[in-house]
Short mmCIF file of C-alpha atoms and ligand atoms in Angstrom, two decimals:
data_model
loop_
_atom_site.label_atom_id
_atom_site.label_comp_id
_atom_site.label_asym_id
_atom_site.label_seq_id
_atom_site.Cartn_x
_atom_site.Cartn_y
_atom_site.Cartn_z
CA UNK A 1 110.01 141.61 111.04
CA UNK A 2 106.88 140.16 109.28
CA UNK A 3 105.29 136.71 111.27
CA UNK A 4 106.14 133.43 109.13
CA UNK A 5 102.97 132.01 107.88
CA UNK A 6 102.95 128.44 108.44
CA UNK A 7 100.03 126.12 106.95
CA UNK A 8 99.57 122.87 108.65
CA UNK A 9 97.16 120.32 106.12
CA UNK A 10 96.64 116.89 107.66
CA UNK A 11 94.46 114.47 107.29
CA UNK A 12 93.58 112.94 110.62
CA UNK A 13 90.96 109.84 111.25
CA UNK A 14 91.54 108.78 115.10
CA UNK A 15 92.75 111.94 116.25
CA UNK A 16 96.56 110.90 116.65
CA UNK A 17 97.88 112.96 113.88
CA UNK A 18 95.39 115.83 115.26
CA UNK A 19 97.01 115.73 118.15
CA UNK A 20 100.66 116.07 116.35
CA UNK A 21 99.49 118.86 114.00
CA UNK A 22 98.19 120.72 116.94
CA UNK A 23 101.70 120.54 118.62
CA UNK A 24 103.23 121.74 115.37
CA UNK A 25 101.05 124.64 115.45
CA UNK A 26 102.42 125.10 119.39
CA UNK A 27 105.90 125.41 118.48
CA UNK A 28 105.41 127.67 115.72
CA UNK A 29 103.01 130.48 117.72
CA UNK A 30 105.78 129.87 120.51
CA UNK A 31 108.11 131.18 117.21
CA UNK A 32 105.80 134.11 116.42
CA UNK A 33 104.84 132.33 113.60
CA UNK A 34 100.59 132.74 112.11
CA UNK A 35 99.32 129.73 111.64
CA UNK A 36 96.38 128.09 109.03
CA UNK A 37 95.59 124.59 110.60
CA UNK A 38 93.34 122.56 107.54
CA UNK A 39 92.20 119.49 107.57
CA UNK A 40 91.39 117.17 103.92
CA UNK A 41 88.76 115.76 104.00
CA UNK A 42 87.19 112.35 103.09
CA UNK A 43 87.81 110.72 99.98
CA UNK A 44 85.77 107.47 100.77
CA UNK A 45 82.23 107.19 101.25
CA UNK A 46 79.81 107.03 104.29
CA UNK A 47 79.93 103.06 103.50
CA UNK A 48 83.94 102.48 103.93
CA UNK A 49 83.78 105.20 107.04
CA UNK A 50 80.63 103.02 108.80
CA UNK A 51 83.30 99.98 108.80
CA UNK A 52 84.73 100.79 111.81
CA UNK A 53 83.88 102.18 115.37
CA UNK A 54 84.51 105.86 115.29
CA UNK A 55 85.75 106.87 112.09
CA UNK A 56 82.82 108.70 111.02
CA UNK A 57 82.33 110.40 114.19
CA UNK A 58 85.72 111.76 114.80
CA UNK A 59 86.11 112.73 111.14
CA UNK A 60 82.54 114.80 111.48
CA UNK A 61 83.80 116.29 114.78
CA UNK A 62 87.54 117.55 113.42
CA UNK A 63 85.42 118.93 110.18
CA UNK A 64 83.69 120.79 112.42
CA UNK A 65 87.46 121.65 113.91
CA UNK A 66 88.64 123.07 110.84
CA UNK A 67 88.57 124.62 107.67
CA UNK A 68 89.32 122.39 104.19
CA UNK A 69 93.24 123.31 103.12
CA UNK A 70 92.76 125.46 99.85
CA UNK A 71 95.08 126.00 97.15
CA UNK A 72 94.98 129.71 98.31
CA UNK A 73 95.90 128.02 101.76
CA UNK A 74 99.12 127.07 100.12
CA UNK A 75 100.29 130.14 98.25
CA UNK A 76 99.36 132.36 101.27
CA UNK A 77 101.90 130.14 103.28
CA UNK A 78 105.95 130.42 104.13
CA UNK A 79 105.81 127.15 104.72
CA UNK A 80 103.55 124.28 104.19
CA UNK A 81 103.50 121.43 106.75
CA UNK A 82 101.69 118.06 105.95
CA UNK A 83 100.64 115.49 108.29
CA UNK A 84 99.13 112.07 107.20
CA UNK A 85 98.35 108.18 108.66
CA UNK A 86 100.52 106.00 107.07
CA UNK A 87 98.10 103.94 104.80
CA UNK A 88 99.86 100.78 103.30
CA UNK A 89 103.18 102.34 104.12
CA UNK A 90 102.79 105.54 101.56
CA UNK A 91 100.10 108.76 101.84
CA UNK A 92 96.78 108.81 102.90
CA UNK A 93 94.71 109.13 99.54
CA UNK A 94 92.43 112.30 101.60
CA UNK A 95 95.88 114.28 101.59
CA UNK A 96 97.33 113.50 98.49
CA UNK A 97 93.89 114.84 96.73
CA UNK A 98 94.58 117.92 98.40
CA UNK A 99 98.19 117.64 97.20
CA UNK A 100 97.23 116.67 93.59
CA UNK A 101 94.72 119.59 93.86
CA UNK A 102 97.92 122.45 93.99
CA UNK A 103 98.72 121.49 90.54
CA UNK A 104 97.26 125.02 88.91
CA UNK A 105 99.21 126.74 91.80
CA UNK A 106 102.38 124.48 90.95
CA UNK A 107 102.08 125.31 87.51
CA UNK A 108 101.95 129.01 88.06
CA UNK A 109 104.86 128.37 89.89
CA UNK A 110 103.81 130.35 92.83
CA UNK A 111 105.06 127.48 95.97
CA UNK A 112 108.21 127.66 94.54
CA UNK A 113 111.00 128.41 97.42
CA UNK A 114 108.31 127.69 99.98
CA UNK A 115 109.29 125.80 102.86
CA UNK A 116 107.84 122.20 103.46
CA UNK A 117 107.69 119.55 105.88
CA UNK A 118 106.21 116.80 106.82
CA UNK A 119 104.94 114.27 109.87
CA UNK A 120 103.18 111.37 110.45
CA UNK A 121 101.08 108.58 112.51
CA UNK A 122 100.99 104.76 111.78
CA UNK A 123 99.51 102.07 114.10
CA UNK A 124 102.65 99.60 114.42
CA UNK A 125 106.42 100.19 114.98
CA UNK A 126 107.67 99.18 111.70
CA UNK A 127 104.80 99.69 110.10
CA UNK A 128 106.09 102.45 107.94
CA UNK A 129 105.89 105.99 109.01
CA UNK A 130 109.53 106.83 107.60
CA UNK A 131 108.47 105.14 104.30
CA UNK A 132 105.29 107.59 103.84
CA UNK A 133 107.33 110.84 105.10
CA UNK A 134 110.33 109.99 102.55
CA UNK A 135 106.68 109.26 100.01
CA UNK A 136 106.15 112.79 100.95
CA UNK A 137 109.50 114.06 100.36
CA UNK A 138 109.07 112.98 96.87
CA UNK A 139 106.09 115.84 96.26
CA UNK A 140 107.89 118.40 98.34
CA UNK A 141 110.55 118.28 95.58
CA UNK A 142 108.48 118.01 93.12
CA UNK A 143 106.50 121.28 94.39
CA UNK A 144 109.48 122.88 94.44
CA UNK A 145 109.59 122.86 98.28
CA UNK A 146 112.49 123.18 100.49
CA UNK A 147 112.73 120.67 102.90
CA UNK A 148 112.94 121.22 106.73
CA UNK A 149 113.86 117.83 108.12
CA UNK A 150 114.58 117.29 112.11
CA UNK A 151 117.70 115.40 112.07
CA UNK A 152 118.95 114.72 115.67
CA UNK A 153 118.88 118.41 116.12
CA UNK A 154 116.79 118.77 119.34
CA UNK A 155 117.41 116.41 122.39
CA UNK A 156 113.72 115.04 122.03
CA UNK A 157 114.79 113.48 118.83
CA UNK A 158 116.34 110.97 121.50
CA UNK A 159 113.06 109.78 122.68
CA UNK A 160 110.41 109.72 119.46
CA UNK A 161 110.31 110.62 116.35
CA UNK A 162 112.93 110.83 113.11
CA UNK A 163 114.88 113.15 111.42
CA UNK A 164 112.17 113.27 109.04
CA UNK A 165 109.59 114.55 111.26
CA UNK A 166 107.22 113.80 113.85
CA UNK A 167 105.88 110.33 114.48
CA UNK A 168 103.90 108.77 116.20
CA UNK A 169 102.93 104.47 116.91
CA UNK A 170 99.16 104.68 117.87
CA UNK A 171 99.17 100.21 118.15
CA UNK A 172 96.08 100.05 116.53
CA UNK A 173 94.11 103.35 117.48
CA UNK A 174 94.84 102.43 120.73
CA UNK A 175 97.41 104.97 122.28
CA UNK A 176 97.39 108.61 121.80
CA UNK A 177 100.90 110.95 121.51
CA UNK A 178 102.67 111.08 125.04
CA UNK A 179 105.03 113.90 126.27
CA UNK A 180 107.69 112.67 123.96
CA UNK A 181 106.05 112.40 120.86
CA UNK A 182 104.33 115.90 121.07
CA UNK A 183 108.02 117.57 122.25
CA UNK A 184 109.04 116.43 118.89
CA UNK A 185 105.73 118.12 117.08
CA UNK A 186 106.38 121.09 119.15
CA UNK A 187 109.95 121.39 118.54
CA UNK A 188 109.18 120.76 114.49
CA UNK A 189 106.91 123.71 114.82
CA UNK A 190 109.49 126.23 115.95
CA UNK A 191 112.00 124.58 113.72
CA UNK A 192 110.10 125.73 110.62
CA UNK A 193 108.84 129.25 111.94
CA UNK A 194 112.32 129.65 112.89
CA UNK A 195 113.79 128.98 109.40
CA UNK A 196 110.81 131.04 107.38
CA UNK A 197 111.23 134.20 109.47
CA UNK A 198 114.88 133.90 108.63
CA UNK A 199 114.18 133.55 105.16
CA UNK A 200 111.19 136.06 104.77
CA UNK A 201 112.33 139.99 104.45
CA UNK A 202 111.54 142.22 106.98
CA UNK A 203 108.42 144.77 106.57
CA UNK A 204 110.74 147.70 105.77
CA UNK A 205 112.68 145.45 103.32
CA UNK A 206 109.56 144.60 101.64
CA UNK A 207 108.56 148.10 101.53
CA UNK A 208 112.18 148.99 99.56
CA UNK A 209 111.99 146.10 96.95
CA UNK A 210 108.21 147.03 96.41
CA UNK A 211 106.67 143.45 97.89
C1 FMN B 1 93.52 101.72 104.83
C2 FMN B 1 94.50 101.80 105.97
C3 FMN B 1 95.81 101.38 105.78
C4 FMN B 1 96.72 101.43 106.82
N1 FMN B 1 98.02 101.02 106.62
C5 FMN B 1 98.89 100.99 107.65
C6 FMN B 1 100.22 100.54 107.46
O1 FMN B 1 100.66 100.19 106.37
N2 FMN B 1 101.04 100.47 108.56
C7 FMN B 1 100.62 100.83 109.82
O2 FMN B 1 101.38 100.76 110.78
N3 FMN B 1 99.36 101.35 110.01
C8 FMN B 1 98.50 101.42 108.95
N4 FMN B 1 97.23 101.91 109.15
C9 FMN B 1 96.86 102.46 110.46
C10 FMN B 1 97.02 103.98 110.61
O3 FMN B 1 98.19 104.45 109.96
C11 FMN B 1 97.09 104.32 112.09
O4 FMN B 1 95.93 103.87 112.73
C12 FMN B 1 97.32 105.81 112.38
O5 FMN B 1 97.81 105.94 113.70
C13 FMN B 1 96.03 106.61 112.25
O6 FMN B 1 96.30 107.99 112.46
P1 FMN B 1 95.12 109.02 112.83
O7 FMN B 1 94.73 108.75 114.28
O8 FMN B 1 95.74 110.37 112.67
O9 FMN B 1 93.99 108.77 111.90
C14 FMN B 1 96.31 101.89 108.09
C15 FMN B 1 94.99 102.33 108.28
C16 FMN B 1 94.09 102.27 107.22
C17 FMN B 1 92.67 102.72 107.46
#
């Protein structure tokens, strides 16, 4: 059986959706799954990013971390897992340019039937993470995706997160995920390498169809 190949994109300015995507990535090796993790970068300049303590550095340090997602990112991918701050309730601007930036690859209709999915960091309670993953739902459709929400299908679903995906409440930059949240990035991980293997032939089925 070929490996699902899973691409996690995030953007990531504290570290607390880092620390989710890196979970993700967990769950799907645990599901034999290859993984691309890709981080978008800045869209703001070194004068919004100087405004407060840290953001610069961290965002230097994960660049360092990983690779820019790529359009070729996406079409080499099963399934495509994005990961974004809530900002004003909706996206973070630094993903969606990667998002708006699949638009040849959309148009050659080559993510079609992909699998996608989606999680998420904000700093209060009901400050609107499940608003900006149902924001995200919206381009998954439009992509042509096939969505792999969480439901209440895994007993850490109990403790954090939402059907929609991970979560997490960082209360202002000041908490980073706990056991709980990161069962429910773990678990999302082998949820979606578990669905793409089941949906990607096998090598010797390949082979007979000519893939
Ligand atoms: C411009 C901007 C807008 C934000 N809007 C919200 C918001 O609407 N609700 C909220 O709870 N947090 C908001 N936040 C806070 C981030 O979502 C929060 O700090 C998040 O945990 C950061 O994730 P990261 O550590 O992955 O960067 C905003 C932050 C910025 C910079």
């Amino acid at each position: 059986m070929s490996k699902p190949k899973i691409l996690i994109a995030f953007y990531s300015r504290k570290g607390s959706g880092e620390a989710l995507a890196l979970a993700i990535a967990e769950g799907a090796r645990a599901a034999d799954a290859e993984i691309r993790l890709r981080r978008a970068r800045e869209v703001v300049g070194p004068e919004a990013m100087a405004l407060a303590p840290g953001w610069a550095e961290a965002a230097a340090a994960m660049n360092e971390r990983y690779p820019a997602p790529t359009p070729d990112d996406a079409v080499w991918a099963d399934a495509i897992v994005l990961g974004t701050p809530t900002r004003f309730g909706s996206v973070a601007s630094e993903l969606k340019a990667y998002i708006d930036g699949l638009g040849g690859v959309w148009f050659q209709g080559k993510l079609n039937g992909k699998l996608g999915s989606v999680f998420g960091s904000s700093s209060s309670k009901h400050g609107g993470n499940e608003s900006t993953l149902l924001s995200l739902y919206n381009v998954l459709a439009h992509l042509g995706l096939i969505i792999v929400p969480l439901g209440y299908s895994h007993p850490s679903l109990s403790k954090a997160g939402t059907p929609y995906g991970a979560t997490f409440v960082s209360q202002k930059d000041t908490q980073k995920p706990g056991e709980d949240d990161l069962a429910v990035a773990r678990y999302q991980g082998e949820r979606v390498a578990t669905i793409a293997s089941r949906m990607i032939p096998s090598t010797a089925e390949a082979e007979l169809v000519g893939a």
